[in-house]
Amino acid sequence: QKEVEQNSGPLSVPEGAIASLNCTYSDRVSQSFFWYRQYSGKSPELIMSIYSNGDKEDGRFTAQLNKASQYVSLLIRDSQPSDSATYLCAVPLPNDYKLSFGAGTTVTVRA
Amino acid sequence: KAGVTQTPRYLIKTRGQQVTLSCSPISGHRSVSWYQQTPGQGLQFLFEYFSETQRNKGNFPGRFSGRQFSNSRSEMNVSTLELGDSALYLCASSLLHNEQFFGPGTRLTVL
């Protein structure tokens, strides 16, 4: 089983819709979770960190964490063409001093 | 606060040569991680340094090496370059909770 798995893409949504991205992780003791956005040809940019069960909202982005189910998601509300990018879920491996990344989900927002 | 900087941004080398890439972390960050990103393999962890000590190393051959200096700046070296080493090499620095911030990357092309 991979350490971090993301729902397969690509994901295409119309402008103004909600894009839903999912991520599961294998290590039950993980305590922090991150979402990165990566535009084509650019480096990953941290857009959301979440540490506690429940929802965390930041502008049009909402991260949801369920540690019991080992599941973290990212919702992009009112999707804009500028949201078109690859979104990477990342989970630090405890005492391993590394982030484990999912393969990424590519989102395309249709104008 | 200035972000993570990487030099050079682009590099073209031929097989058999060696290359050194440099990374300056965000001021105050003492952890520096390196990743290799290719279209087929995604983000692959190379190594992590903290206070001049390598705390973790990914599954890469010994041709890949790195070091960190007392000012937290880091370098990575690849010797005897192969065509498959062509990739985007990313450096990320961290202060807390493994929340990593990436530099712009160095795009290495091996001919």
mmCIF file with all atom_site columns, N, CA and C in Angstrom, chain A residues 16-75:
data_model
loop_
_atom_site.group_PDB
_atom_site.id
_atom_site.type_symbol
_atom_site.label_atom_id
_atom_site.label_alt_id
_atom_site.label_comp_id
_atom_site.label_asym_id
_atom_site.label_entity_id
_atom_site.label_seq_id
_atom_site.pdbx_PDB_ins_code
_atom_site.Cartn_x
_atom_site.Cartn_y
_atom_site.Cartn_z
_atom_site.occupancy
_atom_site.B_iso_or_equiv
_atom_site.pdbx_formal_charge
_atom_site.auth_seq_id
_atom_site.auth_comp_id
_atom_site.auth_asym_id
_atom_site.auth_atom_id
_atom_site.pdbx_PDB_model_num
ATOM 1   N N  . GLY A 1 16 ? -16.938 28.121 -11.578 1.00 0.00 ? 16 GLY A N  1
ATOM 2   C CA . GLY A 1 16 ? -17.970 28.364 -10.593 1.00 0.00 ? 16 GLY A CA 1
ATOM 3   C C  . GLY A 1 16 ? -18.389 27.134 -9.806  1.00 0.00 ? 16 GLY A C  1
ATOM 4   N N  . ALA A 1 17 ? -17.997 25.957 -10.248 1.00 0.00 ? 17 ALA A N  1
ATOM 5   C CA . ALA A 1 17 ? -18.368 24.710 -9.576  1.00 0.00 ? 17 ALA A CA 1
ATOM 6   C C  . ALA A 1 17 ? -17.399 24.417 -8.427  1.00 0.00 ? 17 ALA A C  1
ATOM 7   N N  . ILE A 1 18 ? -17.710 23.343 -7.689  1.00 0.00 ? 18 ILE A N  1
ATOM 8   C CA . ILE A 1 18 ? -16.842 22.890 -6.608  1.00 0.00 ? 18 ILE A CA 1
ATOM 9   C C  . ILE A 1 18 ? -15.975 21.738 -7.117  1.00 0.00 ? 18 ILE A C  1
ATOM 10  N N  . ALA A 1 19 ? -14.677 21.852 -6.889  1.00 0.00 ? 19 ALA A N  1
ATOM 11  C CA . ALA A 1 19 ? -13.760 20.753 -7.203  1.00 0.00 ? 19 ALA A CA 1
ATOM 12  C C  . ALA A 1 19 ? -13.444 20.040 -5.900  1.00 0.00 ? 19 ALA A C  1
ATOM 13  N N  . SER A 1 20 ? -13.560 18.720 -5.911  1.00 0.00 ? 20 SER A N  1
ATOM 14  C CA . SER A 1 20 ? -13.336 17.929 -4.705  1.00 0.00 ? 20 SER A CA 1
ATOM 15  C C  . SER A 1 20 ? -12.169 16.977 -4.912  1.00 0.00 ? 20 SER A C  1
ATOM 16  N N  . LEU A 1 21 ? -11.168 17.091 -4.062  1.00 0.00 ? 21 LEU A N  1
ATOM 17  C CA . LEU A 1 21 ? -9.960  16.278 -4.175  1.00 0.00 ? 21 LEU A CA 1
ATOM 18  C C  . LEU A 1 21 ? -9.818  15.443 -2.913  1.00 0.00 ? 21 LEU A C  1
ATOM 19  N N  . ASN A 1 22 ? -9.468  14.190 -3.089  1.00 0.00 ? 22 ASN A N  1
ATOM 20  C CA . ASN A 1 22 ? -9.399  13.273 -1.957  1.00 0.00 ? 22 ASN A CA 1
ATOM 21  C C  . ASN A 1 22 ? -8.013  12.669 -1.810  1.00 0.00 ? 22 ASN A C  1
ATOM 22  N N  . CYS A 1 23 ? -7.689  12.311 -0.562  1.00 0.00 ? 23 CYS A N  1
ATOM 23  C CA . CYS A 1 23 ? -6.375  11.761 -0.256  1.00 0.00 ? 23 CYS A CA 1
ATOM 24  C C  . CYS A 1 23 ? -6.508  10.817 0.928   1.00 0.00 ? 23 CYS A C  1
ATOM 25  N N  . THR A 1 24 ? -5.910  9.650  0.829   1.00 0.00 ? 24 THR A N  1
ATOM 26  C CA . THR A 1 24 ? -5.856  8.735  1.963   1.00 0.00 ? 24 THR A CA 1
ATOM 27  C C  . THR A 1 24 ? -4.401  8.459  2.293   1.00 0.00 ? 24 THR A C  1
ATOM 28  N N  . TYR A 1 25 ? -4.138  8.159  3.562   1.00 0.00 ? 25 TYR A N  1
ATOM 29  C CA . TYR A 1 25 ? -2.767  7.915  3.998   1.00 0.00 ? 25 TYR A CA 1
ATOM 30  C C  . TYR A 1 25 ? -2.725  6.659  4.853   1.00 0.00 ? 25 TYR A C  1
ATOM 31  N N  . SER A 1 26 ? -1.562  6.055  4.926   1.00 0.00 ? 26 SER A N  1
ATOM 32  C CA . SER A 1 26 ? -1.474  4.731  5.540   1.00 0.00 ? 26 SER A CA 1
ATOM 33  C C  . SER A 1 26 ? -1.044  4.754  7.012   1.00 0.00 ? 26 SER A C  1
ATOM 34  N N  . ASP A 1 27 ? -0.313  5.800  7.427   1.00 0.00 ? 27 ASP A N  1
ATOM 35  C CA . ASP A 1 27 ? 0.240   5.799  8.777   1.00 0.00 ? 27 ASP A CA 1
ATOM 36  C C  . ASP A 1 27 ? -0.729  6.445  9.764   1.00 0.00 ? 27 ASP A C  1
ATOM 37  N N  . ARG A 1 28 ? -1.246  5.644  10.691  1.00 0.00 ? 28 ARG A N  1
ATOM 38  C CA . ARG A 1 28 ? -2.269  6.133  11.622  1.00 0.00 ? 28 ARG A CA 1
ATOM 39  C C  . ARG A 1 28 ? -1.767  7.221  12.559  1.00 0.00 ? 28 ARG A C  1
ATOM 40  N N  . VAL A 1 29 ? -0.462  7.296  12.782  1.00 0.00 ? 29 VAL A N  1
ATOM 41  C CA . VAL A 1 29 ? 0.037   8.257  13.757  1.00 0.00 ? 29 VAL A CA 1
ATOM 42  C C  . VAL A 1 29 ? 0.354   9.615  13.144  1.00 0.00 ? 29 VAL A C  1
ATOM 43  N N  . SER A 1 30 ? 0.144   9.767  11.852  1.00 0.00 ? 30 SER A N  1
ATOM 44  C CA . SER A 1 30 ? 0.403   11.063 11.212  1.00 0.00 ? 30 SER A CA 1
ATOM 45  C C  . SER A 1 30 ? -0.453  12.143 11.856  1.00 0.00 ? 30 SER A C  1
ATOM 46  N N  . GLN A 1 31 ? 0.154   13.307 12.070  1.00 0.00 ? 31 GLN A N  1
ATOM 47  C CA . GLN A 1 31 ? -0.514  14.375 12.808  1.00 0.00 ? 31 GLN A CA 1
ATOM 48  C C  . GLN A 1 31 ? -0.741  15.634 11.983  1.00 0.00 ? 31 GLN A C  1
ATOM 49  N N  . SER A 1 32 ? -0.039  15.763 10.864  1.00 0.00 ? 32 SER A N  1
ATOM 50  C CA . SER A 1 32 ? -0.181  16.976 10.073  1.00 0.00 ? 32 SER A CA 1
ATOM 51  C C  . SER A 1 32 ? -0.302  16.617 8.596   1.00 0.00 ? 32 SER A C  1
ATOM 52  N N  . PHE A 1 33 ? -1.038  17.465 7.884   1.00 0.00 ? 33 PHE A N  1
ATOM 53  C CA . PHE A 1 33 ? -1.388  17.147 6.503   1.00 0.00 ? 33 PHE A CA 1
ATOM 54  C C  . PHE A 1 33 ? -1.364  18.427 5.678   1.00 0.00 ? 33 PHE A C  1
ATOM 55  N N  . PHE A 1 34 ? -0.880  18.298 4.471   1.00 0.00 ? 34 PHE A N  1
ATOM 56  C CA . PHE A 1 34 ? -0.672  19.493 3.661   1.00 0.00 ? 34 PHE A CA 1
ATOM 57  C C  . PHE A 1 34 ? -1.202  19.302 2.257   1.00 0.00 ? 34 PHE A C  1
ATOM 58  N N  . TRP A 1 35 ? -1.692  20.402 1.691   1.00 0.00 ? 35 TRP A N  1
ATOM 59  C CA . TRP A 1 35 ? -2.053  20.441 0.279   1.00 0.00 ? 35 TRP A CA 1
ATOM 60  C C  . TRP A 1 35 ? -1.165  21.467 -0.430  1.00 0.00 ? 35 TRP A C  1
ATOM 61  N N  . TYR A 1 36 ? -0.603  21.029 -1.538  1.00 0.00 ? 36 TYR A N  1
ATOM 62  C CA . TYR A 1 36 ? 0.216   21.905 -2.365  1.00 0.00 ? 36 TYR A CA 1
ATOM 63  C C  . TYR A 1 36 ? -0.451  22.048 -3.727  1.00 0.00 ? 36 TYR A C  1
ATOM 64  N N  . ARG A 1 37 ? -0.271  23.198 -4.311  1.00 0.00 ? 37 ARG A N  1
ATOM 65  C CA . ARG A 1 37 ? -0.718  23.457 -5.682  1.00 0.00 ? 37 ARG A CA 1
ATOM 66  C C  . ARG A 1 37 ? 0.512   23.652 -6.557  1.00 0.00 ? 37 ARG A C  1
ATOM 67  N N  . GLN A 1 38 ? 0.515   23.006 -7.699  1.00 0.00 ? 38 GLN A N  1
ATOM 68  C CA . GLN A 1 38 ? 1.654   23.129 -8.610  1.00 0.00 ? 38 GLN A CA 1
ATOM 69  C C  . GLN A 1 38 ? 1.158   23.448 -10.011 1.00 0.00 ? 38 GLN A C  1
ATOM 70  N N  . TYR A 1 39 ? 1.499   24.633 -10.482 1.00 0.00 ? 39 TYR A N  1
ATOM 71  C CA . TYR A 1 39 ? 1.213   24.994 -11.858 1.00 0.00 ? 39 TYR A CA 1
ATOM 72  C C  . TYR A 1 39 ? 2.247   24.350 -12.764 1.00 0.00 ? 39 TYR A C  1
ATOM 73  N N  . SER A 1 40 ? 1.855   24.133 -13.994 1.00 0.00 ? 40 SER A N  1
ATOM 74  C CA . SER A 1 40 ? 2.728   23.481 -14.958 1.00 0.00 ? 40 SER A CA 1
ATOM 75  C C  . SER A 1 40 ? 4.053   24.232 -15.097 1.00 0.00 ? 40 SER A C  1
ATOM 76  N N  . GLY A 1 41 ? 5.140   23.525 -14.904 1.00 0.00 ? 41 GLY A N  1
ATOM 77  C CA . GLY A 1 41 ? 6.463   24.124 -15.037 1.00 0.00 ? 41 GLY A CA 1
ATOM 78  C C  . GLY A 1 41 ? 6.944   24.893 -13.822 1.00 0.00 ? 41 GLY A C  1
ATOM 79  N N  . LYS A 1 42 ? 6.137   24.914 -12.762 1.00 0.00 ? 42 LYS A N  1
ATOM 80  C CA . LYS A 1 42 ? 6.499   25.650 -11.545 1.00 0.00 ? 42 LYS A CA 1
ATOM 81  C C  . LYS A 1 42 ? 6.714   24.679 -10.396 1.00 0.00 ? 42 LYS A C  1
ATOM 82  N N  . SER A 1 43 ? 7.151   25.217 -9.272  1.00 0.00 ? 43 SER A N  1
ATOM 83  C CA . SER A 1 43 ? 7.360   24.384 -8.094  1.00 0.00 ? 43 SER A CA 1
ATOM 84  C C  . SER A 1 43 ? 6.090   24.345 -7.246  1.00 0.00 ? 43 SER A C  1
ATOM 85  N N  . PRO A 1 44 ? 5.964   23.356 -6.356  1.00 0.00 ? 44 PRO A N  1
ATOM 86  C CA . PRO A 1 44 ? 4.772   23.267 -5.502  1.00 0.00 ? 44 PRO A CA 1
ATOM 87  C C  . PRO A 1 44 ? 4.677   24.440 -4.541  1.00 0.00 ? 44 PRO A C  1
ATOM 88  N N  . GLU A 1 45 ? 3.449   24.881 -4.315  1.00 0.00 ? 45 GLU A N  1
ATOM 89  C CA . GLU A 1 45 ? 3.161   25.991 -3.411  1.00 0.00 ? 45 GLU A CA 1
ATOM 90  C C  . GLU A 1 45 ? 2.225   25.490 -2.319  1.00 0.00 ? 45 GLU A C  1
ATOM 91  N N  . LEU A 1 46 ? 2.591   25.690 -1.075  1.00 0.00 ? 46 LEU A N  1
ATOM 92  C CA . LEU A 1 46 ? 1.745   25.261 0.039   1.00 0.00 ? 46 LEU A CA 1
ATOM 93  C C  . LEU A 1 46 ? 0.505   26.146 0.110   1.00 0.00 ? 46 LEU A C  1
ATOM 94  N N  . ILE A 1 47 ? -0.681  25.504 0.039   1.00 0.00 ? 47 ILE A N  1
ATOM 95  C CA . ILE A 1 47 ? -1.906  26.282 0.090   1.00 0.00 ? 47 ILE A CA 1
ATOM 96  C C  . ILE A 1 47 ? -2.751  25.980 1.325   1.00 0.00 ? 47 ILE A C  1
ATOM 97  N N  . MET A 1 48 ? -2.507  24.850 1.978   1.00 0.00 ? 48 MET A N  1
ATOM 98  C CA . MET A 1 48 ? -3.322  24.506 3.142   1.00 0.00 ? 48 MET A CA 1
ATOM 99  C C  . MET A 1 48 ? -2.582  23.525 4.036   1.00 0.00 ? 48 MET A C  1
ATOM 100 N N  . SER A 1 49 ? -2.641  23.786 5.334   1.00 0.00 ? 49 SER A N  1
ATOM 101 C CA . SER A 1 49 ? -2.137  22.860 6.340   1.00 0.00 ? 49 SER A CA 1
ATOM 102 C C  . SER A 1 49 ? -3.280  22.553 7.287   1.00 0.00 ? 49 SER A C  1
ATOM 103 N N  . ILE A 1 50 ? -3.414  21.315 7.702   1.00 0.00 ? 50 ILE A N  1
ATOM 104 C CA . ILE A 1 50 ? -4.470  20.958 8.645   1.00 0.00 ? 50 ILE A CA 1
ATOM 105 C C  . ILE A 1 50 ? -3.927  19.942 9.623   1.00 0.00 ? 50 ILE A C  1
ATOM 106 N N  . TYR A 1 51 ? -4.270  20.136 10.908  1.00 0.00 ? 51 TYR A N  1
ATOM 107 C CA . TYR A 1 51 ? -3.699  19.301 11.958  1.00 0.00 ? 51 TYR A CA 1
ATOM 108 C C  . TYR A 1 51 ? -4.761  18.613 12.813  1.00 0.00 ? 51 TYR A C  1
ATOM 109 N N  . SER A 1 52 ? -5.995  19.151 12.804  1.00 0.00 ? 52 SER A N  1
ATOM 110 C CA . SER A 1 52 ? -7.049  18.619 13.662  1.00 0.00 ? 52 SER A CA 1
ATOM 111 C C  . SER A 1 52 ? -8.201  18.092 12.832  1.00 0.00 ? 52 SER A C  1
ATOM 112 N N  . ASN A 1 53 ? -8.917  17.131 13.375  1.00 0.00 ? 53 ASN A N  1
ATOM 113 C CA . ASN A 1 53 ? -10.111 16.619 12.705  1.00 0.00 ? 53 ASN A CA 1
ATOM 114 C C  . ASN A 1 53 ? -11.104 17.747 12.453  1.00 0.00 ? 53 ASN A C  1
ATOM 115 N N  . GLY A 1 54 ? -11.795 17.638 11.328  1.00 0.00 ? 54 GLY A N  1
ATOM 116 C CA . GLY A 1 54 ? -12.800 18.640 11.020  1.00 0.00 ? 54 GLY A CA 1
ATOM 117 C C  . GLY A 1 54 ? -12.423 19.423 9.780   1.00 0.00 ? 54 GLY A C  1
ATOM 118 N N  . ASP A 1 55 ? -13.015 20.594 9.672   1.00 0.00 ? 55 ASP A N  1
ATOM 119 C CA . ASP A 1 55 ? -12.822 21.439 8.499   1.00 0.00 ? 55 ASP A CA 1
ATOM 120 C C  . ASP A 1 55 ? -11.948 22.643 8.825   1.00 0.00 ? 55 ASP A C  1
ATOM 121 N N  . LYS A 1 56 ? -11.187 23.061 7.839   1.00 0.00 ? 56 LYS A N  1
ATOM 122 C CA . LYS A 1 56 ? -10.432 24.301 7.933   1.00 0.00 ? 56 LYS A CA 1
ATOM 123 C C  . LYS A 1 56 ? -10.635 25.063 6.639   1.00 0.00 ? 56 LYS A C  1
ATOM 124 N N  . GLU A 1 57 ? -11.082 26.290 6.776   1.00 0.00 ? 57 GLU A N  1
ATOM 125 C CA . GLU A 1 57 ? -11.409 27.081 5.587   1.00 0.00 ? 57 GLU A CA 1
ATOM 126 C C  . GLU A 1 57 ? -10.405 28.213 5.412   1.00 0.00 ? 57 GLU A C  1
ATOM 127 N N  . ASP A 1 58 ? -10.020 28.458 4.165   1.00 0.00 ? 58 ASP A N  1
ATOM 128 C CA . ASP A 1 58 ? -9.145  29.575 3.839   1.00 0.00 ? 58 ASP A CA 1
ATOM 129 C C  . ASP A 1 58 ? -9.567  30.105 2.475   1.00 0.00 ? 58 ASP A C  1
ATOM 130 N N  . GLY A 1 59 ? -10.349 31.158 2.515   1.00 0.00 ? 59 GLY A N  1
ATOM 131 C CA . GLY A 1 59 ? -10.853 31.706 1.257   1.00 0.00 ? 59 GLY A CA 1
ATOM 132 C C  . GLY A 1 59 ? -11.771 30.706 0.571   1.00 0.00 ? 59 GLY A C  1
ATOM 133 N N  . ARG A 1 60 ? -11.460 30.400 -0.685  1.00 0.00 ? 60 ARG A N  1
ATOM 134 C CA . ARG A 1 60 ? -12.304 29.441 -1.413  1.00 0.00 ? 60 ARG A CA 1
ATOM 135 C C  . ARG A 1 60 ? -11.892 27.990 -1.166  1.00 0.00 ? 60 ARG A C  1
ATOM 136 N N  . PHE A 1 61 ? -10.873 27.785 -0.383  1.00 0.00 ? 61 PHE A N  1
ATOM 137 C CA . PHE A 1 61 ? -10.380 26.440 -0.113  1.00 0.00 ? 61 PHE A CA 1
ATOM 138 C C  . PHE A 1 61 ? -10.853 25.957 1.258   1.00 0.00 ? 61 PHE A C  1
ATOM 139 N N  . THR A 1 62 ? -11.281 24.695 1.300   1.00 0.00 ? 62 THR A N  1
ATOM 140 C CA . THR A 1 62 ? -11.635 24.051 2.568   1.00 0.00 ? 62 THR A CA 1
ATOM 141 C C  . THR A 1 62 ? -10.951 22.691 2.615   1.00 0.00 ? 62 THR A C  1
ATOM 142 N N  . ALA A 1 63 ? -10.184 22.476 3.674   1.00 0.00 ? 63 ALA A N  1
ATOM 143 C CA . ALA A 1 63 ? -9.593  21.162 3.896   1.00 0.00 ? 63 ALA A CA 1
ATOM 144 C C  . ALA A 1 63 ? -10.410 20.443 4.955   1.00 0.00 ? 63 ALA A C  1
ATOM 145 N N  . GLN A 1 64 ? -10.583 19.152 4.767   1.00 0.00 ? 64 GLN A N  1
ATOM 146 C CA . GLN A 1 64 ? -11.332 18.328 5.712   1.00 0.00 ? 64 GLN A CA 1
ATOM 147 C C  . GLN A 1 64 ? -10.467 17.149 6.122   1.00 0.00 ? 64 GLN A C  1
ATOM 148 N N  . LEU A 1 65 ? -10.388 16.909 7.422   1.00 0.00 ? 65 LEU A N  1
ATOM 149 C CA . LEU A 1 65 ? -9.550  15.829 7.931   1.00 0.00 ? 65 LEU A CA 1
ATOM 150 C C  . LEU A 1 65 ? -10.370 14.876 8.792   1.00 0.00 ? 65 LEU A C  1
ATOM 151 N N  . ASN A 1 66 ? -10.204 13.595 8.534   1.00 0.00 ? 66 ASN A N  1
ATOM 152 C CA . ASN A 1 66 ? -10.830 12.549 9.337   1.00 0.00 ? 66 ASN A CA 1
ATOM 153 C C  . ASN A 1 66 ? -9.747  11.531 9.659   1.00 0.00 ? 66 ASN A C  1
ATOM 154 N N  . LYS A 1 67 ? -9.161  11.666 10.842  1.00 0.00 ? 67 LYS A N  1
ATOM 155 C CA . LYS A 1 67 ? -8.046  10.790 11.208  1.00 0.00 ? 67 LYS A CA 1
ATOM 156 C C  . LYS A 1 67 ? -8.498  9.350  11.395  1.00 0.00 ? 67 LYS A C  1
ATOM 157 N N  . ALA A 1 68 ? -9.719  9.142  11.866  1.00 0.00 ? 68 ALA A N  1
ATOM 158 C CA . ALA A 1 68 ? -10.201 7.776  12.068  1.00 0.00 ? 68 ALA A CA 1
ATOM 159 C C  . ALA A 1 68 ? -10.259 7.017  10.743  1.00 0.00 ? 68 ALA A C  1
ATOM 160 N N  . SER A 1 69 ? -10.641 7.725  9.697   1.00 0.00 ? 69 SER A N  1
ATOM 161 C CA . SER A 1 69 ? -10.726 7.109  8.365   1.00 0.00 ? 69 SER A CA 1
ATOM 162 C C  . SER A 1 69 ? -9.442  7.296  7.576   1.00 0.00 ? 69 SER A C  1
ATOM 163 N N  . GLN A 1 70 ? -8.474  8.012  8.139   1.00 0.00 ? 70 GLN A N  1
ATOM 164 C CA . GLN A 1 70 ? -7.191  8.276  7.477   1.00 0.00 ? 70 GLN A CA 1
ATOM 165 C C  . GLN A 1 70 ? -7.434  8.920  6.119   1.00 0.00 ? 70 GLN A C  1
ATOM 166 N N  . TYR A 1 71 ? -8.189  10.005 6.171   1.00 0.00 ? 71 TYR A N  1
ATOM 167 C CA . TYR A 1 71 ? -8.690  10.632 4.949   1.00 0.00 ? 71 TYR A CA 1
ATOM 168 C C  . TYR A 1 71 ? -8.599  12.148 5.093   1.00 0.00 ? 71 TYR A C  1
ATOM 169 N N  . VAL A 1 72 ? -8.083  12.790 4.053   1.00 0.00 ? 72 VAL A N  1
ATOM 170 C CA . VAL A 1 72 ? -8.047  14.251 4.027   1.00 0.00 ? 72 VAL A CA 1
ATOM 171 C C  . VAL A 1 72 ? -8.489  14.700 2.637   1.00 0.00 ? 72 VAL A C  1
ATOM 172 N N  . SER A 1 73 ? -9.285  15.752 2.598   1.00 0.00 ? 73 SER A N  1
ATOM 173 C CA . SER A 1 73 ? -9.786  16.216 1.312   1.00 0.00 ? 73 SER A CA 1
ATOM 174 C C  . SER A 1 73 ? -9.590  17.716 1.180   1.00 0.00 ? 73 SER A C  1
ATOM 175 N N  . LEU A 1 74 ? -9.702  18.178 -0.047  1.00 0.00 ? 74 LEU A N  1
ATOM 176 C CA . LEU A 1 74 ? -9.615  19.602 -0.346  1.00 0.00 ? 74 LEU A CA 1
ATOM 177 C C  . LEU A 1 74 ? -10.772 19.957 -1.265  1.00 0.00 ? 74 LEU A C  1
ATOM 178 N N  . LEU A 1 75 ? -11.540 20.953 -0.856  1.00 0.00 ? 75 LEU A N  1
ATOM 179 C CA . LEU A 1 75 ? -12.619 21.456 -1.695  1.00 0.00 ? 75 LEU A CA 1
ATOM 180 C C  . LEU A 1 75 ? -12.236 22.835 -2.204  1.00 0.00 ? 75 LEU A C  1
#
